[in-house]
Short mmCIF file of N, CA, C and O in Angstrom, two decimals:
data_model
loop_
_atom_site.label_atom_id
_atom_site.label_comp_id
_atom_site.label_asym_id
_atom_site.label_seq_id
_atom_site.Cartn_x
_atom_site.Cartn_y
_atom_site.Cartn_z
N MET F 1 52.73 17.51 13.61
CA MET F 1 53.78 17.55 12.59
C MET F 1 53.51 18.71 11.62
O MET F 1 52.45 18.94 11.21
N ASP F 2 54.65 19.26 11.15
CA ASP F 2 54.45 20.27 10.14
C ASP F 2 54.90 19.73 8.74
O ASP F 2 56.02 19.15 8.63
N PHE F 3 53.99 19.83 7.83
CA PHE F 3 54.23 19.27 6.48
C PHE F 3 54.42 20.46 5.49
O PHE F 3 53.65 21.45 5.66
N LYS F 4 55.30 20.34 4.55
CA LYS F 4 55.55 21.33 3.61
C LYS F 4 54.52 21.31 2.49
O LYS F 4 54.27 22.35 1.90
N THR F 5 54.01 20.14 2.23
CA THR F 5 53.07 19.95 1.08
C THR F 5 51.92 19.03 1.43
O THR F 5 52.06 18.22 2.35
N CYS F 6 50.89 19.10 0.67
CA CYS F 6 49.76 18.11 0.83
C CYS F 6 50.26 16.72 0.61
O CYS F 6 49.87 15.79 1.35
N ARG F 7 51.11 16.51 -0.39
CA ARG F 7 51.63 15.16 -0.68
C ARG F 7 52.32 14.59 0.50
O ARG F 7 52.15 13.38 0.82
N GLU F 8 53.13 15.44 1.17
CA GLU F 8 53.92 14.90 2.31
C GLU F 8 52.96 14.40 3.42
O GLU F 8 53.10 13.36 4.03
N GLU F 9 51.81 15.20 3.65
CA GLU F 9 50.90 14.83 4.71
C GLU F 9 50.14 13.59 4.26
O GLU F 9 49.87 12.70 5.08
N ILE F 10 49.79 13.48 3.05
CA ILE F 10 49.06 12.33 2.56
C ILE F 10 50.02 11.07 2.73
O ILE F 10 49.50 10.04 3.15
N LEU F 11 51.20 11.12 2.30
CA LEU F 11 52.09 10.00 2.41
C LEU F 11 52.28 9.55 3.85
O LEU F 11 52.29 8.32 4.15
N TYR F 12 52.42 10.49 4.72
CA TYR F 12 52.52 10.24 6.15
C TYR F 12 51.28 9.51 6.66
O TYR F 12 51.34 8.49 7.36
N THR F 13 50.14 10.05 6.23
CA THR F 13 48.81 9.40 6.64
C THR F 13 48.58 8.06 6.11
O THR F 13 48.22 7.16 6.79
N VAL F 14 48.89 7.83 4.80
CA VAL F 14 48.78 6.57 4.20
C VAL F 14 49.64 5.45 4.84
O VAL F 14 49.21 4.37 5.09
N LYS F 15 50.85 5.84 5.18
CA LYS F 15 51.74 4.91 5.85
C LYS F 15 51.25 4.48 7.21
O LYS F 15 51.42 3.33 7.63
N GLN F 16 50.43 5.35 7.86
CA GLN F 16 49.85 4.94 9.11
C GLN F 16 48.60 4.13 8.93
O GLN F 16 48.36 3.23 9.73
N LEU F 17 47.88 4.31 7.82
CA LEU F 17 46.60 3.66 7.52
C LEU F 17 46.75 2.28 6.82
O LEU F 17 45.96 1.38 7.10
N ALA F 18 47.63 2.22 5.95
CA ALA F 18 47.69 1.12 5.00
C ALA F 18 47.81 -0.22 5.80
O ALA F 18 48.56 -0.40 6.71
N ASN F 19 47.01 -1.20 5.34
CA ASN F 19 46.97 -2.53 5.91
C ASN F 19 48.14 -3.24 5.44
O ASN F 19 49.12 -2.76 4.82
N SER F 20 48.29 -4.57 5.76
CA SER F 20 49.47 -5.30 5.43
C SER F 20 49.75 -5.36 3.90
O SER F 20 50.91 -5.54 3.47
N LYS F 21 48.69 -5.15 3.12
CA LYS F 21 48.85 -5.12 1.63
C LYS F 21 49.18 -3.71 1.16
O LYS F 21 49.34 -3.45 -0.02
N GLY F 22 49.09 -2.75 2.04
CA GLY F 22 49.40 -1.39 1.65
C GLY F 22 48.13 -0.66 1.05
O GLY F 22 48.27 0.34 0.41
N GLU F 23 46.97 -1.24 1.30
CA GLU F 23 45.70 -0.78 0.67
C GLU F 23 45.02 0.29 1.59
O GLU F 23 45.14 0.18 2.75
N PHE F 24 44.38 1.22 0.92
CA PHE F 24 43.63 2.24 1.68
C PHE F 24 42.61 2.85 0.79
O PHE F 24 42.64 2.71 -0.44
N THR F 25 41.60 3.52 1.35
CA THR F 25 40.65 4.29 0.58
C THR F 25 40.87 5.82 0.71
O THR F 25 41.47 6.28 1.71
N VAL F 26 40.30 6.56 -0.21
CA VAL F 26 40.50 7.99 -0.17
C VAL F 26 39.73 8.47 1.07
O VAL F 26 40.25 9.38 1.76
N LYS F 27 38.61 7.88 1.40
CA LYS F 27 37.81 8.30 2.53
C LYS F 27 38.63 8.12 3.84
O LYS F 27 38.59 8.99 4.77
N GLU F 28 39.29 7.01 3.98
CA GLU F 28 40.15 6.77 5.18
C GLU F 28 41.18 7.83 5.35
O GLU F 28 41.40 8.34 6.45
N VAL F 29 41.81 8.16 4.28
CA VAL F 29 42.84 9.21 4.31
C VAL F 29 42.26 10.58 4.70
O VAL F 29 42.74 11.27 5.54
N ILE F 30 41.14 10.97 4.06
CA ILE F 30 40.52 12.26 4.30
C ILE F 30 40.10 12.30 5.80
O ILE F 30 40.29 13.34 6.47
N ASP F 31 39.40 11.21 6.28
CA ASP F 31 38.99 11.23 7.63
C ASP F 31 40.11 11.33 8.66
O ASP F 31 40.03 12.10 9.63
N ARG F 32 41.21 10.61 8.47
CA ARG F 32 42.31 10.72 9.33
C ARG F 32 43.01 12.11 9.26
O ARG F 32 43.39 12.64 10.29
N MET F 33 43.14 12.62 8.03
CA MET F 33 43.75 13.99 7.95
C MET F 33 42.88 15.01 8.63
O MET F 33 43.42 15.94 9.27
N LYS F 34 41.55 14.86 8.52
CA LYS F 34 40.66 15.87 9.22
C LYS F 34 40.80 15.64 10.76
O LYS F 34 40.86 16.72 11.42
N GLN F 35 40.95 14.41 11.23
CA GLN F 35 41.15 14.20 12.67
C GLN F 35 42.41 14.90 13.18
O GLN F 35 42.55 15.39 14.27
N ASN F 36 43.46 14.96 12.25
CA ASN F 36 44.69 15.59 12.55
C ASN F 36 44.78 17.02 12.19
O ASN F 36 45.83 17.64 12.11
N ASN F 37 43.59 17.64 11.95
CA ASN F 37 43.44 19.07 11.66
C ASN F 37 44.24 19.53 10.41
O ASN F 37 44.88 20.56 10.46
N THR F 38 44.10 18.79 9.34
CA THR F 38 44.73 19.17 8.13
C THR F 38 44.30 20.60 7.63
O THR F 38 43.15 21.01 7.96
N ILE F 39 45.14 21.22 6.89
CA ILE F 39 44.69 22.53 6.34
C ILE F 39 44.17 22.32 4.90
O ILE F 39 43.73 23.35 4.30
N TYR F 40 44.25 21.12 4.33
CA TYR F 40 43.84 20.90 2.99
C TYR F 40 42.40 20.49 2.84
O TYR F 40 41.81 19.81 3.62
N LYS F 41 41.77 20.96 1.70
CA LYS F 41 40.42 20.61 1.34
C LYS F 41 40.32 19.20 0.94
O LYS F 41 41.25 18.66 0.37
N GLU F 42 39.12 18.62 1.08
CA GLU F 42 38.87 17.26 0.61
C GLU F 42 39.24 17.08 -0.86
O GLU F 42 39.75 16.08 -1.26
N SER F 43 38.78 18.10 -1.62
CA SER F 43 39.09 18.06 -3.11
C SER F 43 40.54 17.95 -3.41
O SER F 43 40.95 17.29 -4.34
N THR F 44 41.35 18.68 -2.69
CA THR F 44 42.83 18.67 -2.88
C THR F 44 43.34 17.32 -2.54
O THR F 44 44.20 16.81 -3.27
N ILE F 45 42.97 16.79 -1.39
CA ILE F 45 43.47 15.44 -1.04
C ILE F 45 43.02 14.42 -2.09
O ILE F 45 43.86 13.64 -2.48
N THR F 46 41.77 14.42 -2.51
CA THR F 46 41.30 13.49 -3.50
C THR F 46 42.00 13.63 -4.78
O THR F 46 42.44 12.55 -5.41
N THR F 47 42.35 14.82 -5.23
CA THR F 47 43.03 15.01 -6.49
C THR F 47 44.46 14.40 -6.35
O THR F 47 44.96 13.78 -7.29
N HIS F 48 45.14 14.67 -5.24
CA HIS F 48 46.46 14.18 -5.09
C HIS F 48 46.44 12.62 -5.14
O HIS F 48 47.24 12.02 -5.87
N ILE F 49 45.57 12.01 -4.44
CA ILE F 49 45.56 10.52 -4.37
C ILE F 49 45.12 9.92 -5.69
O ILE F 49 45.78 9.03 -6.22
N SER F 50 44.06 10.49 -6.28
CA SER F 50 43.53 9.81 -7.47
C SER F 50 44.17 10.15 -8.79
O SER F 50 44.02 9.57 -9.85
N SER F 51 44.96 11.25 -8.75
CA SER F 51 45.52 11.71 -10.01
C SER F 51 46.99 12.10 -9.89
O SER F 51 47.81 11.44 -10.55
N LYS F 52 47.32 13.04 -9.13
CA LYS F 52 48.76 13.55 -9.15
C LYS F 52 49.70 12.59 -8.60
O LYS F 52 50.91 12.61 -8.94
N CYS F 53 49.25 11.68 -7.77
CA CYS F 53 50.22 10.70 -7.16
C CYS F 53 49.91 9.24 -7.51
O CYS F 53 50.39 8.34 -6.89
N CYS F 54 49.10 9.06 -8.58
CA CYS F 54 48.65 7.70 -8.93
C CYS F 54 49.33 7.29 -10.24
O CYS F 54 49.16 7.91 -11.24
N ILE F 55 50.03 6.16 -10.11
CA ILE F 55 50.73 5.63 -11.23
C ILE F 55 49.96 5.25 -12.46
O ILE F 55 50.34 5.45 -13.62
N ASN F 56 48.72 4.84 -12.26
CA ASN F 56 47.95 4.40 -13.39
C ASN F 56 46.68 5.30 -13.65
O ASN F 56 45.64 4.82 -14.07
N SER F 57 46.91 6.62 -13.44
CA SER F 57 45.78 7.55 -13.70
C SER F 57 46.21 8.33 -15.04
O SER F 57 47.41 8.40 -15.33
N PRO F 58 45.23 8.93 -15.70
CA PRO F 58 45.56 9.81 -16.84
C PRO F 58 46.46 10.95 -16.39
O PRO F 58 46.32 11.41 -15.29
N LYS F 59 47.41 11.31 -17.20
CA LYS F 59 48.35 12.32 -16.85
C LYS F 59 47.78 13.66 -17.18
O LYS F 59 47.97 14.14 -18.25
N HIS F 60 47.14 14.33 -16.18
CA HIS F 60 46.53 15.65 -16.40
C HIS F 60 47.29 16.76 -15.64
O HIS F 60 46.95 17.89 -15.73
N HIS F 61 48.45 16.47 -15.04
CA HIS F 61 49.17 17.39 -14.31
C HIS F 61 50.61 17.41 -14.72
O HIS F 61 51.19 16.45 -15.22
N GLY F 62 51.22 18.62 -14.59
CA GLY F 62 52.67 18.77 -15.00
C GLY F 62 53.62 17.92 -14.19
O GLY F 62 54.57 17.38 -14.70
N THR F 63 53.37 17.76 -12.92
CA THR F 63 54.23 16.97 -12.04
C THR F 63 53.35 15.77 -11.52
O THR F 63 52.33 15.90 -11.02
N ILE F 64 53.89 14.55 -11.83
CA ILE F 64 53.31 13.33 -11.36
C ILE F 64 54.13 12.56 -10.50
O ILE F 64 55.35 12.48 -10.68
N HIS F 65 53.59 11.95 -9.40
CA HIS F 65 54.42 11.14 -8.49
C HIS F 65 53.79 9.77 -8.55
O HIS F 65 52.66 9.58 -8.57
N ASN F 66 54.68 8.75 -8.54
CA ASN F 66 54.23 7.35 -8.53
C ASN F 66 54.16 6.77 -7.25
O ASN F 66 54.80 5.76 -6.89
N ASP F 67 53.28 7.33 -6.39
CA ASP F 67 53.17 6.93 -4.96
C ASP F 67 52.16 5.79 -4.76
O ASP F 67 52.34 4.90 -3.98
N PHE F 68 51.07 5.88 -5.56
CA PHE F 68 49.99 4.99 -5.35
C PHE F 68 49.54 4.36 -6.62
O PHE F 68 49.75 4.85 -7.72
N GLU F 69 48.83 3.21 -6.56
CA GLU F 69 48.23 2.49 -7.66
C GLU F 69 46.77 2.28 -7.37
O GLU F 69 46.47 1.77 -6.30
N ARG F 70 45.94 2.57 -8.35
CA ARG F 70 44.50 2.32 -8.16
C ARG F 70 44.24 0.83 -8.42
O ARG F 70 44.57 0.39 -9.42
N ILE F 71 43.71 0.19 -7.39
CA ILE F 71 43.39 -1.20 -7.55
C ILE F 71 41.97 -1.40 -8.12
O ILE F 71 41.72 -2.25 -8.98
N LYS F 72 41.07 -0.62 -7.65
CA LYS F 72 39.66 -0.53 -8.13
C LYS F 72 39.13 0.83 -7.70
O LYS F 72 39.76 1.46 -6.91
N PRO F 73 37.97 1.28 -8.24
CA PRO F 73 37.52 2.64 -7.81
C PRO F 73 37.45 2.76 -6.33
O PRO F 73 36.87 1.91 -5.61
N GLY F 74 38.18 3.80 -5.85
CA GLY F 74 38.15 4.14 -4.43
C GLY F 74 39.18 3.35 -3.54
O GLY F 74 39.34 3.66 -2.38
N LEU F 75 39.85 2.35 -4.17
CA LEU F 75 40.78 1.56 -3.40
C LEU F 75 42.15 1.73 -4.06
O LEU F 75 42.35 1.48 -5.18
N TYR F 76 43.15 2.05 -3.18
CA TYR F 76 44.47 2.27 -3.74
C TYR F 76 45.49 1.47 -2.88
O TYR F 76 45.22 1.02 -1.81
N ARG F 77 46.71 1.40 -3.50
CA ARG F 77 47.78 0.63 -2.88
C ARG F 77 49.09 1.51 -2.88
O ARG F 77 49.29 2.24 -3.87
N LEU F 78 49.73 1.49 -1.73
CA LEU F 78 50.98 2.27 -1.71
C LEU F 78 52.05 1.56 -2.54
O LEU F 78 52.31 0.30 -2.39
N VAL F 79 52.66 2.26 -3.38
CA VAL F 79 53.67 1.74 -4.34
C VAL F 79 55.09 2.04 -3.76
O VAL F 79 55.97 1.29 -3.83
N ARG F 80 55.09 3.33 -3.34
CA ARG F 80 56.39 3.88 -2.90
C ARG F 80 56.42 3.94 -1.34
O ARG F 80 55.50 4.36 -0.78
N ASN F 81 57.44 3.50 -0.75
CA ASN F 81 57.62 3.55 0.70
C ASN F 81 58.43 4.79 0.93
O ASN F 81 58.96 5.27 1.63
#
């Protein structure tokens, strides 16, 4: 699949990984994206999940998406389908 942004690829991957509660870890996403030959660095993926796309993270970026919620360190939940 061709993705226009890192966020698009992450959302696609999370929807594949998320269990019945919609929970996932950053490591699971990174591992799956690497298996799928992502062009993005681990640090970019981590920043998107833990900050740019996380509803309950400090707002350090100009554009924020409310895609995920941090449940506990390293564990996230899909908020947006």
